[in-house]
Amino acid sequence: MTALKISSLNRRAFFAFAAAGAAGATLSPIEARKALAKEAMKDDKSAAWYRFPLGDAEVTVVSDGVLALGPISGLYPKVPKDEIEAFVKARFQAPDMTVFQENSLVFNTGDKLILFDSGIGGSKAFGPGAGRLQTTLASAGIKPEDVDAIILTHGHIDHLSGIMSADAKRLFPNAQLMMAKTEFDFWTDEAKTSATGVFKMLVDAARANLLPNKDRLEMVENGKEAVKGVQAVFTPGHTPGHTSYVLNAGGKSLLLTGDAVSHTAISFRHPDWAFSFDADPAGAVASRKNLLDMAVADNLPIIGYHFPFPGIGNVAKDGEAFRFVASPMTL
Ligand SMILES: [Zn+2]
């Protein structure tokens, strides 16, 4: 066998090397796989959920699916196109199509069943890949009628459109709705009904899901418990009343960042890069840095709504910036 420099391995060299070591084999690995492919490919999707204990409570991450957000350069328009494209390519992400997950979460405190953010519902504004929350909940054995409260991070279409059905029925018939007053007031302000374009789409979705629940609305306050074991942390900027939450149970904690931290790589390495959906870019940057500093200082594990499923990990300081280290799932 000829000596092969490991650093020079490409596929052609790899197979030549493997074949030299497999003299006498009748089928190459590729031929063997073809011979076994007797069944039609299944182009369906799993109802992804992930359950784990948090102290004496239980958390279930329930996927609403994925959003197709388009080119990365459109999402970070202030960063030079070459720079942002090179950044994501170096992390094996496609620069022409950014995909965000939708990680809703159910927190079972033993006393209350709480849903954080409700997915995009029936809207196909960001492709056909999201809107699967109800299917996922059913697969995870969680009945919508058992949910006591829906707590919102903010009023964007991909976080609140699963509250109401397309025909204006409550999908969680027994749930209170909880969010920051600033956020509720912003999206339900009559003056915004004359909005146009994408902002109109956002306003319409927020009004359709919030206004029918006005009679069951409770406001959350900064630093206070929304319900036992759920502390609200105001993180304005992405939207005016954006709120993150710390879940606490039996001495364990988990920080839900919401969209204060939205991109699994960029938000950490370049927390000062403005995201196009941030209503107040400077405020969003300040909130993002403060929240990540808090996660580091308090050694708080976090979950990102838009991170790769299930979106849980830890934050480390990395020079002036941060680093996200995903936690393995315990299956
Ligand atoms: Zn979002």
CSV table of C-alpha atoms and ligand atoms in Angstrom, one decimal:
chain,number,residue,atom,x,y,z
A,1,MET,CA,0.0,0.0,0.0
A,2,THR,CA,1.3,3.4,-0.9
A,3,ALA,CA,1.7,5.9,1.9
A,4,LEU,CA,-1.0,8.6,1.9
A,5,LYS,CA,-0.7,12.0,3.5
A,6,ILE,CA,-3.8,12.4,5.7
A,7,SER,CA,-4.0,16.1,5.0
A,8,SER,CA,-4.3,15.5,1.3
A,9,LEU,CA,-7.4,13.3,1.4
A,10,ASN,CA,-10.2,14.2,-0.9
A,11,ARG,CA,-12.9,11.7,-1.9
A,12,ARG,CA,-11.0,10.3,-4.9
A,13,ALA,CA,-7.9,9.7,-2.8
A,14,PHE,CA,-10.0,8.4,0.1
A,15,PHE,CA,-11.7,5.7,-1.9
A,16,ALA,CA,-8.4,4.7,-3.7
A,17,PHE,CA,-6.9,4.3,-0.2
A,18,ALA,CA,-10.0,2.3,1.1
A,19,ALA,CA,-10.1,0.1,-2.0
A,20,ALA,CA,-6.4,-0.8,-1.6
A,21,GLY,CA,-7.2,-2.0,1.9
A,22,ALA,CA,-10.3,-3.9,0.9
A,23,ALA,CA,-8.9,-6.3,-1.7
A,24,GLY,CA,-11.3,-9.2,-2.2
A,25,ALA,CA,-14.5,-7.3,-1.4
A,26,THR,CA,-17.1,-7.9,-4.1
A,27,LEU,CA,-19.1,-4.7,-3.7
A,28,SER,CA,-17.9,-1.1,-3.0
A,29,PRO,CA,-19.9,0.6,-0.2
A,30,ILE,CA,-21.8,2.7,-2.7
A,31,GLU,CA,-22.8,-0.3,-4.8
A,32,ALA,CA,-24.0,-2.1,-1.6
A,33,ARG,CA,-26.2,0.8,-0.6
A,34,LYS,CA,-27.8,0.9,-4.0
A,35,ALA,CA,-28.6,-2.8,-3.8
A,36,LEU,CA,-30.4,-2.2,-0.5
A,37,ALA,CA,-32.6,0.8,-1.7
A,38,LYS,CA,-35.8,-1.1,-2.2
A,39,GLU,CA,-38.2,1.3,-0.6
A,40,ALA,CA,-39.5,4.7,-1.8
A,41,MET,CA,-38.0,7.7,-0.2
A,42,LYS,CA,-40.3,9.3,2.4
A,43,ASP,CA,-40.4,13.1,2.0
A,44,ASP,CA,-42.2,13.7,5.3
A,45,LYS,CA,-41.1,15.5,8.5
A,46,SER,CA,-40.9,14.4,12.1
A,47,ALA,CA,-42.9,16.2,14.8
A,48,ALA,CA,-39.9,17.3,16.7
A,49,TRP,CA,-40.1,17.7,20.4
A,50,TYR,CA,-37.6,17.2,23.2
A,51,ARG,CA,-38.5,16.8,26.9
A,52,PHE,CA,-36.2,17.1,29.9
A,53,PRO,CA,-36.4,17.8,33.6
A,54,LEU,CA,-35.6,21.3,35.0
A,55,GLY,CA,-35.2,20.8,38.7
A,56,ASP,CA,-38.6,19.5,39.9
A,57,ALA,CA,-40.4,20.8,36.8
A,58,GLU,CA,-40.4,19.6,33.2
A,59,VAL,CA,-39.6,21.4,29.9
A,60,THR,CA,-40.7,20.3,26.4
A,61,VAL,CA,-39.3,22.1,23.4
A,62,VAL,CA,-42.0,21.8,20.7
A,63,SER,CA,-41.0,22.6,17.2
A,64,ASP,CA,-43.2,24.7,14.9
A,65,GLY,CA,-40.9,23.9,12.0
A,66,VAL,CA,-38.6,26.1,10.0
A,67,LEU,CA,-38.7,29.6,8.4
A,68,ALA,CA,-37.1,30.4,5.1
A,69,LEU,CA,-35.8,33.9,5.5
A,70,GLY,CA,-33.9,34.4,2.3
A,71,PRO,CA,-30.4,35.7,1.7
A,72,ILE,CA,-28.3,36.5,4.7
A,73,SER,CA,-27.2,39.8,3.2
A,74,GLY,CA,-30.9,40.9,3.3
A,75,LEU,CA,-31.1,40.1,7.0
A,76,TYR,CA,-27.9,42.0,7.9
A,77,PRO,CA,-28.0,44.9,5.4
A,78,LYS,CA,-25.6,47.1,7.3
A,79,VAL,CA,-22.8,44.5,7.1
A,80,PRO,CA,-20.8,44.5,3.8
A,81,LYS,CA,-22.3,41.7,1.6
A,82,ASP,CA,-18.9,39.9,1.1
A,83,GLU,CA,-18.2,39.9,4.8
A,84,ILE,CA,-21.6,38.5,5.9
A,85,GLU,CA,-21.6,35.9,3.2
A,86,ALA,CA,-18.0,34.7,4.0
A,87,PHE,CA,-19.0,34.6,7.7
A,88,VAL,CA,-21.9,32.2,7.2
A,89,LYS,CA,-20.1,30.1,4.5
A,90,ALA,CA,-17.3,29.5,7.0
A,91,ARG,CA,-20.0,28.0,9.2
A,92,PHE,CA,-21.4,25.8,6.5
A,93,GLN,CA,-24.6,27.8,6.1
A,94,ALA,CA,-26.0,28.8,2.7
A,95,PRO,CA,-25.7,32.6,2.1
A,96,ASP,CA,-28.6,32.6,-0.3
A,97,MET,CA,-31.2,31.0,2.1
A,98,THR,CA,-31.2,31.5,5.8
A,99,VAL,CA,-33.2,29.0,7.7
A,100,PHE,CA,-34.4,29.7,11.2
A,101,GLN,CA,-36.0,27.1,13.5
A,102,GLU,CA,-39.1,27.8,15.6
A,103,ASN,CA,-38.6,26.4,19.0
A,104,SER,CA,-41.7,27.0,21.1
A,105,LEU,CA,-41.5,25.7,24.7
A,106,VAL,CA,-43.9,24.1,27.2
A,107,PHE,CA,-43.0,24.5,30.9
A,108,ASN,CA,-44.8,22.2,33.3
A,109,THR,CA,-44.3,23.6,36.8
A,110,GLY,CA,-46.4,20.8,38.3
A,111,ASP,CA,-49.1,23.4,39.0
A,112,LYS,CA,-49.3,25.2,35.7
A,113,LEU,CA,-48.8,24.3,32.0
A,114,ILE,CA,-47.3,27.3,30.2
A,115,LEU,CA,-46.6,27.7,26.5
A,116,PHE,CA,-43.9,30.2,25.4
A,117,ASP,CA,-44.6,31.6,21.9
A,118,SER,CA,-47.0,29.9,19.6
A,119,GLY,CA,-45.4,29.6,16.2
A,120,ILE,CA,-46.5,31.1,12.9
A,121,GLY,CA,-49.9,29.4,12.7
A,122,GLY,CA,-51.4,29.2,9.2
A,123,SER,CA,-49.2,32.0,7.7
A,124,LYS,CA,-47.0,30.9,4.9
A,125,ALA,CA,-45.1,34.3,4.8
A,126,PHE,CA,-41.8,32.5,5.3
A,127,GLY,CA,-42.5,29.3,3.4
A,128,PRO,CA,-44.4,26.1,4.0
A,129,GLY,CA,-42.0,24.7,6.6
A,130,ALA,CA,-43.5,26.2,9.7
A,131,GLY,CA,-47.0,26.1,11.4
A,132,ARG,CA,-46.6,22.6,12.8
A,133,LEU,CA,-47.0,23.4,16.5
A,134,GLN,CA,-50.4,21.7,16.9
A,135,THR,CA,-49.1,18.5,15.3
A,136,THR,CA,-46.0,18.6,17.5
A,137,LEU,CA,-48.0,19.2,20.7
A,138,ALA,CA,-50.2,16.2,19.8
A,139,SER,CA,-47.2,14.0,19.2
A,140,ALA,CA,-45.7,15.1,22.6
A,141,GLY,CA,-49.0,14.3,24.4
A,142,ILE,CA,-49.8,17.9,25.3
A,143,LYS,CA,-53.5,18.9,24.9
A,144,PRO,CA,-54.1,22.5,23.9
A,145,GLU,CA,-57.0,22.7,26.4
A,146,ASP,CA,-54.6,21.9,29.3
A,147,VAL,CA,-52.5,24.9,28.6
A,148,ASP,CA,-53.1,27.5,31.4
A,149,ALA,CA,-51.1,30.4,29.9
A,150,ILE,CA,-49.4,31.5,26.7
A,151,ILE,CA,-46.5,33.8,27.5
A,152,LEU,CA,-45.2,35.8,24.6
A,153,THR,CA,-41.7,37.2,24.1
A,154,HIS,CA,-43.0,39.6,21.5
A,155,GLY,CA,-45.7,40.3,19.0
A,156,HIS,CA,-44.1,39.2,15.7
A,157,ILE,CA,-46.0,36.9,13.3
A,158,ASP,CA,-43.7,33.9,13.9
A,159,HIS,CA,-44.3,34.0,17.6
A,160,LEU,CA,-48.0,34.7,18.1
A,161,SER,CA,-49.9,33.4,15.1
A,162,GLY,CA,-50.6,30.0,16.6
A,163,ILE,CA,-52.9,31.5,19.3
A,164,MET,CA,-55.9,31.8,17.0
A,165,SER,CA,-57.0,29.5,14.1
A,166,ALA,CA,-57.6,30.9,10.6
A,167,ASP,CA,-61.3,31.0,11.4
A,168,ALA,CA,-60.7,33.1,14.5
A,169,LYS,CA,-61.1,30.3,17.1
A,170,ARG,CA,-58.9,30.1,20.2
A,171,LEU,CA,-56.6,27.2,19.7
A,172,PHE,CA,-55.8,27.1,23.5
A,173,PRO,CA,-59.3,27.6,24.8
A,174,ASN,CA,-58.4,27.8,28.6
A,175,ALA,CA,-55.2,29.9,28.4
A,176,GLN,CA,-54.5,33.3,29.8
A,177,LEU,CA,-52.3,35.5,27.6
A,178,MET,CA,-49.3,37.2,29.1
A,179,MET,CA,-46.9,39.8,27.6
A,180,ALA,CA,-45.4,43.2,28.2
A,181,LYS,CA,-47.9,46.1,28.1
A,182,THR,CA,-45.6,48.1,25.8
A,183,GLU,CA,-45.7,45.2,23.3
A,184,PHE,CA,-49.5,44.8,23.4
A,185,ASP,CA,-50.1,48.5,23.1
A,186,PHE,CA,-47.6,48.8,20.2
A,187,TRP,CA,-49.2,46.1,18.0
A,188,THR,CA,-52.8,47.0,18.8
A,189,ASP,CA,-52.4,50.7,18.3
A,190,GLU,CA,-55.3,51.8,15.9
A,191,ALA,CA,-52.9,54.2,14.1
A,192,LYS,CA,-50.9,51.3,12.8
A,193,THR,CA,-53.9,49.8,10.9
A,194,SER,CA,-53.0,52.1,7.9
A,195,ALA,CA,-49.5,50.5,7.7
A,196,THR,CA,-48.3,49.0,4.4
A,197,GLY,CA,-46.1,46.2,3.1
A,198,VAL,CA,-44.4,43.8,5.5
A,199,PHE,CA,-45.2,46.0,8.5
A,200,LYS,CA,-48.9,45.7,7.6
A,201,MET,CA,-48.6,41.9,7.5
A,202,LEU,CA,-47.1,42.0,11.0
A,203,VAL,CA,-49.7,44.4,12.4
A,204,ASP,CA,-52.6,42.3,10.9
A,205,ALA,CA,-51.2,39.1,12.4
A,206,ALA,CA,-50.7,40.7,15.8
A,207,ARG,CA,-54.2,42.2,15.9
A,208,ALA,CA,-55.9,39.0,14.8
A,209,ASN,CA,-54.2,37.0,17.6
A,210,LEU,CA,-54.1,39.6,20.4
A,211,LEU,CA,-57.4,41.5,20.3
A,212,PRO,CA,-59.7,38.5,20.7
A,213,ASN,CA,-57.8,37.7,23.9
A,214,LYS,CA,-58.0,41.2,25.4
A,215,ASP,CA,-60.3,39.9,28.2
A,216,ARG,CA,-57.8,37.3,29.3
A,217,LEU,CA,-54.6,39.4,29.1
A,218,GLU,CA,-52.2,39.8,31.9
A,219,MET,CA,-49.2,42.1,31.7
A,220,VAL,CA,-45.7,41.0,32.8
A,221,GLU,CA,-43.4,43.3,34.6
A,222,ASN,CA,-39.6,43.6,34.4
A,223,GLY,CA,-37.8,41.6,37.0
A,224,LYS,CA,-41.1,40.2,38.4
A,225,GLU,CA,-42.5,36.7,38.3
A,226,ALA,CA,-45.2,36.4,35.5
A,227,VAL,CA,-46.2,33.1,37.2
A,228,LYS,CA,-44.4,31.1,39.8
A,229,GLY,CA,-41.1,30.1,38.4
A,230,VAL,CA,-41.1,32.5,35.4
A,231,GLN,CA,-39.2,35.8,35.8
A,232,ALA,CA,-39.7,38.4,33.0
A,233,VAL,CA,-36.5,40.2,31.8
A,234,PHE,CA,-37.3,43.1,29.5
A,235,THR,CA,-35.0,43.2,26.5
A,236,PRO,CA,-36.4,45.9,24.2
A,237,GLY,CA,-35.0,46.7,20.8
A,238,HIS,CA,-36.1,43.8,18.5
A,239,THR,CA,-39.5,45.1,19.3
A,240,PRO,CA,-40.4,47.9,21.8
A,241,GLY,CA,-41.7,45.5,24.5
A,242,HIS,CA,-39.6,42.4,23.7
A,243,THR,CA,-39.3,40.2,26.8
A,244,SER,CA,-37.0,37.3,27.7
A,245,TYR,CA,-37.8,35.0,30.5
A,246,VAL,CA,-35.8,33.0,33.2
A,247,LEU,CA,-37.5,29.7,34.1
A,248,ASN,CA,-36.6,28.6,37.7
A,249,ALA,CA,-37.5,25.2,39.3
A,250,GLY,CA,-35.9,23.3,42.1
A,251,GLY,CA,-32.6,25.2,41.9
A,252,LYS,CA,-32.2,24.9,38.1
A,253,SER,CA,-32.7,27.7,35.6
A,254,LEU,CA,-33.1,28.2,31.9
A,255,LEU,CA,-33.1,31.5,30.0
A,256,LEU,CA,-35.4,32.0,27.1
A,257,THR,CA,-33.8,34.6,24.9
A,258,GLY,CA,-36.6,35.1,22.4
A,259,ASP,CA,-35.3,37.2,19.5
A,260,ALA,CA,-33.0,39.3,21.6
A,261,VAL,CA,-30.5,36.6,20.5
A,262,SER,CA,-31.8,35.2,17.2
A,263,HIS,CA,-28.9,33.8,15.0
A,264,THR,CA,-26.9,30.9,16.4
A,265,ALA,CA,-23.6,32.2,15.1
A,266,ILE,CA,-23.9,35.9,14.3
A,267,SER,CA,-25.7,37.0,17.5
A,268,PHE,CA,-22.8,35.7,19.6
A,269,ARG,CA,-19.7,36.4,17.4
A,270,HIS,CA,-21.0,39.8,16.3
A,271,PRO,CA,-23.7,40.9,18.8
A,272,ASP,CA,-23.4,44.4,17.5
A,273,TRP,CA,-24.4,43.5,13.9
A,274,ALA,CA,-27.9,44.9,13.4
A,275,PHE,CA,-30.6,42.4,12.3
A,276,SER,CA,-33.1,43.7,9.8
A,277,PHE,CA,-36.1,42.7,11.9
A,278,ASP,CA,-34.8,44.7,14.9
A,279,ALA,CA,-37.1,47.8,15.2
A,280,ASP,CA,-34.5,49.7,17.2
A,281,PRO,CA,-31.1,48.4,16.1
A,282,ALA,CA,-29.1,50.2,18.8
A,283,GLY,CA,-31.5,49.1,21.5
A,284,ALA,CA,-31.5,45.5,20.3
A,285,VAL,CA,-27.7,45.4,20.4
A,286,ALA,CA,-27.6,46.8,24.0
A,287,SER,CA,-30.3,44.2,25.1
A,288,ARG,CA,-28.5,41.4,23.3
A,289,LYS,CA,-25.1,42.2,25.0
A,290,ASN,CA,-26.7,42.7,28.4
A,291,LEU,CA,-28.6,39.4,28.2
A,292,LEU,CA,-25.5,37.4,27.1
A,293,ASP,CA,-23.4,39.1,29.8
A,294,MET,CA,-26.1,37.9,32.3
A,295,ALA,CA,-26.1,34.4,30.9
A,296,VAL,CA,-22.3,34.3,31.3
A,297,ALA,CA,-22.2,35.9,34.8
A,298,ASP,CA,-25.0,33.6,36.2
A,299,ASN,CA,-23.9,30.5,34.2
A,300,LEU,CA,-27.4,30.3,32.8
A,301,PRO,CA,-28.2,27.8,30.1
A,302,ILE,CA,-30.2,29.4,27.3
A,303,ILE,CA,-32.7,28.4,24.7
A,304,GLY,CA,-33.0,30.3,21.4
A,305,TYR,CA,-36.3,30.3,19.6
A,306,HIS,CA,-34.6,30.4,16.2
A,307,PHE,CA,-31.5,28.2,16.9
A,308,PRO,CA,-31.1,24.7,15.5
A,309,PHE,CA,-33.5,22.4,17.3
A,310,PRO,CA,-33.8,22.1,20.2
A,311,GLY,CA,-31.8,25.3,20.6
A,312,ILE,CA,-30.4,24.7,24.1
A,313,GLY,CA,-26.8,25.4,25.2
A,314,ASN,CA,-24.4,27.6,27.2
A,315,VAL,CA,-22.8,30.9,26.6
A,316,ALA,CA,-19.1,31.6,27.0
A,317,LYS,CA,-17.3,35.0,26.8
A,318,ASP,CA,-15.0,35.1,23.8
A,319,GLY,CA,-12.9,38.2,23.8
A,320,GLU,CA,-15.2,41.1,23.4
A,321,ALA,CA,-17.9,38.8,22.0
A,322,PHE,CA,-19.5,35.5,22.9
A,323,ARG,CA,-19.6,31.8,22.0
A,324,PHE,CA,-22.6,29.4,22.0
A,325,VAL,CA,-22.0,25.8,22.9
A,326,ALA,CA,-25.0,23.6,22.1
A,327,SER,CA,-26.0,21.0,24.7
A,328,PRO,CA,-26.3,17.4,23.6
A,329,MET,CA,-29.8,16.0,23.9
A,330,THR,CA,-30.4,13.3,26.5
A,331,LEU,CA,-32.5,10.8,24.6
B,1,ZN,ZN,-38.8,35.5,15.6
